[in-house]
Coordinates of C-alpha atoms in Angstrom, one line a residue:
M78 CA 0.1 0.0 -0.4
K79 CA 0.8 3.6 -1.1
L80 CA 2.2 5.8 1.8
K81 CA -0.1 8.4 0.6
T82 CA -3.2 5.6 0.8
F83 CA -2.8 4.8 3.8
A84 CA -2.0 8.3 5.0
M85 CA -6.0 8.9 3.5
L86 CA -6.7 5.9 5.1
L87 CA -5.8 7.2 8.5
I88 CA -7.3 10.4 7.9
T89 CA -10.9 9.1 7.0
C90 CA -11.1 6.4 10.2
C91 CA -9.9 9.6 12.1
I92 CA -12.7 11.9 10.7
L93 CA -15.5 8.9 11.4
L94 CA -14.2 8.2 15.2
A95 CA -14.9 12.3 15.9
V96 CA -17.6 11.9 14.6
V97 CA -19.2 8.8 16.8
L98 CA -17.7 10.6 19.9
L99 CA -19.6 13.9 18.5
V100 CA -22.6 11.8 17.9
S101 CA -22.6 9.6 21.5
R102 CA -21.5 12.5 24.3
P103 CA -24.2 14.8 24.0
Q104 CA -26.7 11.6 24.7
K105 CA -24.6 10.7 27.4
T106 CA -25.1 14.2 28.8
A107 CA -28.3 14.4 28.5
D108 CA -29.1 11.4 29.8
Q109 CA -26.6 11.6 32.6
S110 CA -28.4 15.4 33.1
A111 CA -32.0 13.8 33.3
V112 CA -30.6 12.2 36.2
M113 CA -28.8 14.5 38.1
G114 CA -30.8 17.1 40.3
A115 CA -34.3 14.7 39.4
R116 CA -36.1 13.9 42.3
L117 CA -36.2 10.3 42.9
L118 CA -40.1 10.0 43.9
D119 CA -41.1 12.3 40.8
R120 CA -44.4 10.3 40.4
L121 CA -45.4 9.7 44.1
A122 CA -49.2 10.2 44.7
V123 CA -49.1 12.3 47.7
G124 CA -51.8 13.3 48.4
E125 CA -53.0 9.0 48.1
I126 CA -50.6 7.6 50.9
A127 CA -53.1 6.4 53.3
A128 CA -50.4 3.6 54.6
L129 CA -46.6 3.1 55.6
T130 CA -44.5 1.2 57.3
V131 CA -41.1 1.2 58.3
T132 CA -39.1 -1.3 59.1
S133 CA -36.1 -1.7 60.3
P134 CA -33.2 -4.6 61.4
E135 CA -34.8 -3.9 65.4
A136 CA -38.1 -3.1 64.9
T137 CA -41.3 -2.7 62.5
T138 CA -44.1 0.5 63.0
G139 CA -46.9 0.3 61.2
L140 CA -48.9 3.3 60.5
K141 CA -52.3 3.9 58.3
Q142 CA -54.6 6.9 58.0
T143 CA -58.3 6.4 59.5
D144 CA -61.2 8.7 59.9
A145 CA -60.0 9.9 63.3
G146 CA -56.2 10.4 61.2
W147 CA -53.5 8.7 61.1
I148 CA -52.9 5.9 63.9
V149 CA -49.8 3.4 64.9
A150 CA -51.2 0.4 63.7
N151 CA -48.7 -1.9 66.3
R152 CA -49.6 0.3 68.7
F153 CA -53.4 -0.6 69.5
D154 CA -54.0 1.8 67.2
Y155 CA -52.6 4.6 69.3
P156 CA -53.0 7.9 67.8
A157 CA -49.8 8.6 66.0
D158 CA -47.5 12.6 66.1
F159 CA -48.8 13.8 62.8
S160 CA -46.3 15.7 62.2
K161 CA -43.4 13.1 61.8
V162 CA -45.5 11.5 59.4
V163 CA -45.5 14.7 56.9
E164 CA -42.2 15.4 57.8
L165 CA -40.8 11.9 56.2
V166 CA -43.2 12.2 53.6
Q167 CA -41.8 15.8 53.2
K168 CA -38.3 14.7 52.6
L169 CA -39.2 11.4 50.6
S170 CA -40.6 13.9 48.2
D171 CA -38.1 16.4 48.2
A172 CA -35.2 13.9 48.1
K173 CA -33.5 15.1 45.2
I174 CA -30.6 12.8 42.8
G175 CA -27.2 13.3 43.1
R176 CA -25.5 10.4 41.5
T177 CA -26.0 6.9 40.9
F178 CA -24.0 3.4 40.4
P179 CA -24.7 -0.4 40.8
A180 CA -25.6 -1.8 43.9
S181 CA -22.5 -5.1 43.8
P182 CA -23.0 -7.2 47.1
E183 CA -20.1 -5.1 48.5
I184 CA -21.5 -1.6 48.2
Q185 CA -24.9 -3.4 49.4
A186 CA -22.9 -4.3 52.1
R187 CA -20.5 -1.3 52.5
L188 CA -23.8 0.9 52.4
S189 CA -25.7 -0.9 54.5
L190 CA -28.5 -1.8 51.7
Y191 CA -29.5 -4.8 52.6
P192 CA -33.3 -5.3 53.0
P193 CA -33.7 -5.2 56.5
E194 CA -36.0 -8.6 56.3
Q195 CA -33.3 -10.7 54.9
P196 CA -31.7 -12.6 57.6
E197 CA -28.4 -13.8 56.0
P198 CA -26.7 -10.3 56.3
P199 CA -25.0 -8.7 59.7
A200 CA -27.6 -5.9 61.9
E201 CA -25.0 -3.3 60.5
Q202 CA -25.0 -4.7 56.9
K203 CA -29.1 -3.6 56.7
G204 CA -31.1 -0.6 55.5
T205 CA -34.7 1.4 57.0
R206 CA -37.1 -0.1 54.7
I207 CA -39.8 2.7 53.6
V208 CA -43.0 1.4 52.0
L209 CA -45.6 4.3 51.4
A210 CA -49.0 2.9 50.4
D211 CA -52.6 3.7 49.5
A212 CA -55.6 3.0 50.8
D213 CA -56.5 0.1 49.3
G214 CA -52.9 -1.6 50.3
K215 CA -51.3 -0.6 46.8
T216 CA -47.1 -0.1 46.4
L217 CA -46.9 3.7 45.6
A218 CA -43.3 3.2 46.5
D219 CA -40.6 0.8 48.5
L220 CA -36.8 2.6 49.5
I221 CA -34.0 0.9 51.5
I222 CA -32.6 3.9 53.4
G223 CA -28.4 3.0 53.6
K224 CA -25.9 4.9 55.7
P225 CA -25.6 8.4 55.6
R226 CA -23.3 10.3 52.8
E227 CA -19.3 11.0 54.9
E228 CA -19.8 14.8 54.9
S229 CA -16.2 16.2 53.6
A230 CA -15.5 19.5 52.4
G231 CA -17.1 20.4 49.9
A232 CA -19.2 17.5 50.4
G233 CA -22.8 18.9 51.6
S234 CA -25.1 15.8 53.8
G235 CA -27.3 12.7 51.8
S236 CA -27.9 9.4 52.0
Y237 CA -27.5 6.5 50.0
V238 CA -31.1 5.0 49.0
L239 CA -31.8 2.0 46.4
Q240 CA -35.4 1.2 45.8
P241 CA -36.7 -2.8 45.0
P242 CA -36.0 -4.7 42.6
E243 CA -33.8 -2.7 41.4
N244 CA -29.8 -2.8 41.3
Q245 CA -29.1 0.3 41.3
V246 CA -28.1 3.1 44.2
Y247 CA -28.9 6.8 44.6
L248 CA -27.2 9.6 46.7
V249 CA -29.8 11.7 47.5
D250 CA -29.5 14.9 48.9
Q251 CA -31.4 14.3 52.4
D252 CA -30.3 13.0 55.3
F253 CA -32.3 9.9 57.1
R254 CA -29.4 9.2 60.2
L255 CA -32.7 10.9 62.7
L256 CA -35.0 8.6 61.0
D257 CA -37.7 7.1 63.7
K258 CA -37.5 3.0 63.8
K259 CA -39.5 2.5 66.7
P260 CA -43.4 2.1 67.1
G261 CA -42.7 4.1 70.6
D262 CA -41.1 7.1 68.6
W263 CA -44.5 7.4 66.7
L264 CA -46.9 8.0 69.0
N265 CA -48.2 11.3 69.8
K266 CA -46.7 11.8 72.9
K267 CA -48.4 15.0 74.6
P268 CA -52.2 13.5 75.2
I269 CA -53.4 16.3 77.4
D270 CA -53.1 19.6 76.3
L271 CA -52.9 21.7 79.1
N272 CA -52.1 25.5 80.2
P273 CA -51.2 25.4 84.1
K274 CA -52.8 28.8 84.9
R275 CA -56.5 27.1 84.4
I276 CA -55.6 24.0 87.3
Q277 CA -56.6 25.9 90.7
K278 CA -55.8 23.0 93.0
V279 CA -53.8 19.8 93.1
V280 CA -55.1 17.1 96.1
C281 CA -52.9 14.2 96.3
F282 CA -54.7 11.7 97.4
D283 CA -54.1 8.3 99.5
T284 CA -56.1 5.8 97.8
R285 CA -55.1 2.8 100.6
R286 CA -56.3 4.8 103.4
N287 CA -58.7 7.1 101.5
R288 CA -57.8 10.1 102.6
P289 CA -56.0 13.6 101.0
I290 CA -52.5 13.6 101.5
Y291 CA -51.7 17.2 100.5
T292 CA -53.4 19.9 98.8
L293 CA -51.8 22.5 96.9
A294 CA -53.9 25.5 95.9
R295 CA -53.9 28.9 94.3
P296 CA -55.0 31.9 96.7
A297 CA -56.4 33.2 93.2
E298 CA -56.1 32.5 89.3
D299 CA -53.2 35.0 89.3
R300 CA -50.8 33.8 92.8
E301 CA -48.8 31.5 93.6
P302 CA -50.3 27.9 94.8
V303 CA -49.6 27.5 98.2
L304 CA -49.4 23.9 100.4
S305 CA -52.7 23.4 102.9
G306 CA -51.5 23.2 106.7
L307 CA -48.5 24.6 106.5
P308 CA -46.9 24.9 110.4
K309 CA -46.1 28.5 111.1
G310 CA -43.2 29.9 110.0
K311 CA -42.5 27.7 107.4
M312 CA -43.1 28.5 103.5
T313 CA -44.2 26.9 100.1
A314 CA -41.0 25.5 98.4
K315 CA -42.6 26.9 94.9
L316 CA -40.0 25.6 92.8
K317 CA -41.3 21.9 94.0
A318 CA -44.7 23.4 94.2
D319 CA -44.5 24.5 90.1
Q320 CA -42.6 21.2 89.8
V321 CA -46.2 19.3 91.1
F322 CA -48.8 21.7 89.1
E323 CA -46.6 21.6 86.2
A324 CA -46.3 17.4 85.7
L325 CA -49.1 16.6 84.4
T326 CA -49.0 19.9 82.0
S327 CA -45.7 19.1 80.7
L328 CA -46.8 15.7 80.6
T329 CA -44.7 13.7 78.1
V330 CA -45.1 9.4 77.7
E331 CA -42.5 7.2 76.8
D332 CA -45.1 4.4 75.1
V333 CA -48.2 2.7 75.8
A334 CA -48.4 -0.7 77.5
D335 CA -52.3 -1.9 76.5
H336 CA -55.6 -0.3 76.1
G337 CA -58.8 -0.9 77.9
R338 CA -58.0 -3.9 79.5
K339 CA -59.3 -4.3 82.6
D340 CA -56.3 -6.1 84.5
T341 CA -54.2 -3.6 85.4
A342 CA -54.7 -3.6 88.6
A343 CA -51.4 -4.9 90.1
R344 CA -49.9 -1.5 88.0
F345 CA -51.1 0.9 90.0
N346 CA -52.9 -0.7 93.1
G347 CA -52.0 1.3 95.9
A348 CA -50.8 3.8 94.2
P349 CA -51.7 7.8 94.9
R350 CA -53.9 9.6 93.1
F351 CA -53.4 12.9 92.1
D352 CA -56.8 15.5 91.1
Y353 CA -55.9 18.7 89.3
H354 CA -58.5 20.3 89.9
L355 CA -59.8 23.5 87.0
Y356 CA -61.5 26.8 87.6
D357 CA -63.4 26.0 85.2
G358 CA -65.2 22.5 87.2
T359 CA -63.1 20.4 84.9
V360 CA -61.0 17.6 86.8
Y361 CA -57.9 15.4 86.2
H362 CA -57.8 12.2 88.1
V363 CA -53.9 10.7 87.2
F364 CA -52.6 7.7 88.7
A365 CA -48.1 7.3 88.0
G366 CA -48.0 3.7 89.2
A367 CA -46.0 0.6 89.3
V368 CA -42.2 0.6 87.4
L369 CA -42.0 -1.8 84.4
K370 CA -40.1 -4.7 85.3
D371 CA -38.9 -5.2 82.3
D372 CA -36.9 -1.7 82.4
P373 CA -36.9 0.3 86.3
E374 CA -36.3 3.4 84.4
K375 CA -39.8 3.6 83.5
H376 CA -43.8 3.6 85.5
Y377 CA -47.1 3.1 84.3
F378 CA -49.1 6.1 83.9
R379 CA -53.3 6.1 83.5
A380 CA -55.3 9.3 83.2
E381 CA -59.2 9.9 83.4
V382 CA -61.3 13.3 83.1
G383 CA -64.4 14.1 84.8
Y384 CA -66.3 17.2 86.1
L385 CA -67.8 18.7 89.2
P386 CA -69.0 22.3 89.1
H387 CA -68.3 24.5 92.1
P388 CA -71.1 24.3 95.1
E389 CA -71.1 27.4 95.1
K390 CA -72.4 28.6 92.3
A391 CA -75.0 27.1 89.8
D392 CA -73.5 26.2 86.4
P393 CA -74.0 29.3 84.3
V394 CA -75.6 29.7 81.2
Q395 CA -72.2 28.9 78.2
P396 CA -72.5 31.1 75.3
E397 CA -73.1 29.0 71.7
N398 CA -70.2 29.6 70.6
Q399 CA -68.1 27.9 74.0
V400 CA -67.1 25.3 74.8
N401 CA -69.2 24.0 77.0
P402 CA -66.6 22.5 80.2
A403 CA -68.6 19.4 81.0
Q404 CA -69.0 18.0 77.4
E405 CA -65.4 18.9 76.7
A406 CA -64.3 16.4 79.8
E407 CA -66.6 13.4 78.6
K408 CA -65.0 14.1 75.2
Q409 CA -61.3 14.3 76.8
N410 CA -61.5 11.0 79.0
I411 CA -63.2 9.0 76.2
K412 CA -59.9 9.7 74.5
I413 CA -57.6 9.0 77.5
S414 CA -59.4 7.5 80.1
P415 CA -58.8 4.0 77.6
W416 CA -54.9 3.6 78.1
T417 CA -52.6 2.4 80.0
Y418 CA -49.4 5.1 78.8
V419 CA -45.6 4.2 79.9
I420 CA -43.9 7.5 81.4
S421 CA -39.9 7.8 82.4
K422 CA -38.5 7.9 86.3
W423 CA -38.0 11.4 86.2
V424 CA -41.5 12.5 85.0
Y425 CA -43.0 10.2 87.6
D426 CA -40.7 12.3 90.0
S427 CA -42.6 14.9 89.3
F428 CA -45.7 13.8 90.7
I429 CA -44.4 14.0 94.6
T430 CA -46.2 12.4 97.0
D431 CA -44.7 13.4 100.4
P432 CA -45.5 16.8 101.4
Q433 CA -42.3 17.5 103.7
N434 CA -40.8 18.1 100.0
L435 CA -43.2 20.9 99.6
I436 CA -42.4 22.5 102.3
E437 CA -38.7 25.1 101.8
K438 CA -35.7 24.4 104.0
E439 CA -34.1 26.4 105.7
D440 CA -30.8 27.6 104.9
K441 CA -28.6 26.0 107.2
K442 CA -25.0 29.1 107.8

């Protein structure tokens, strides 16, 4: 072959190669840009979500939407913290893709992306599975959340995600590090919403001897509570009195032990009762009970709500636009009384039973 002919062939090959590169490169860039920055769940029908399941290697939480609101199905259908449901759905809906790469077994193990229900891998190699479904049980989204992205210079937070049955890992811009994974984490932990200024007095009652132990009462609505029967020259310990008054109003429960059971007397047998009397006649009867057998830092707790009008005056006629306290008390009792709650020892200790602890101690010099 002549040198001139060989040179022409070489030039032709180079031109063809350049054409191929020019044609293929824009297509590759377009495909990449279609993924980068796109929403992971761009077709998620948020308005159709009626059930949510969070499964980790340690626990499973089932949440459902009912006519009364969202409930935790595997916690006796106790009301869920709706704000947490909204927050999780919002984060999933907003999640944008940073990059993608194939999910090899080694990568799944390293990024904790194995399904949590899969028995073989160790727990540290498993992720948290989130399944969103509609009212008919149809799956709207199925994700396994793995490890968070390691933050380094110039790199923001994010998480590694896998969508079964795809064999593709997505790095998204949302951080799921604080995702709640236990049923108790999803409960509405403030079943009682009460302003302490509405409380007129608190009576600690001895249920064994059927008599009051002490009474803390406000002399007037704008006054601090005072312990009844104070020894001469003694004063009510303000911080301790406030602790008792606010024990109910700042109450946060840890979990629920049951709903509607009648065989729970041992949990509260002999426990003092605290009667919180409000100015409108509403009375909260609360019991801080026995310690849990499997957790000495937790106690049982339950509450009932009643109505006791002040004897010195008849019930005033309520305007049409004002809540009737008797009816509201009945409504709150239906909502609260069936449940046996679990509270922390810290909350339990706020229900002070010894009146001596409510008397200001003298400074020792």
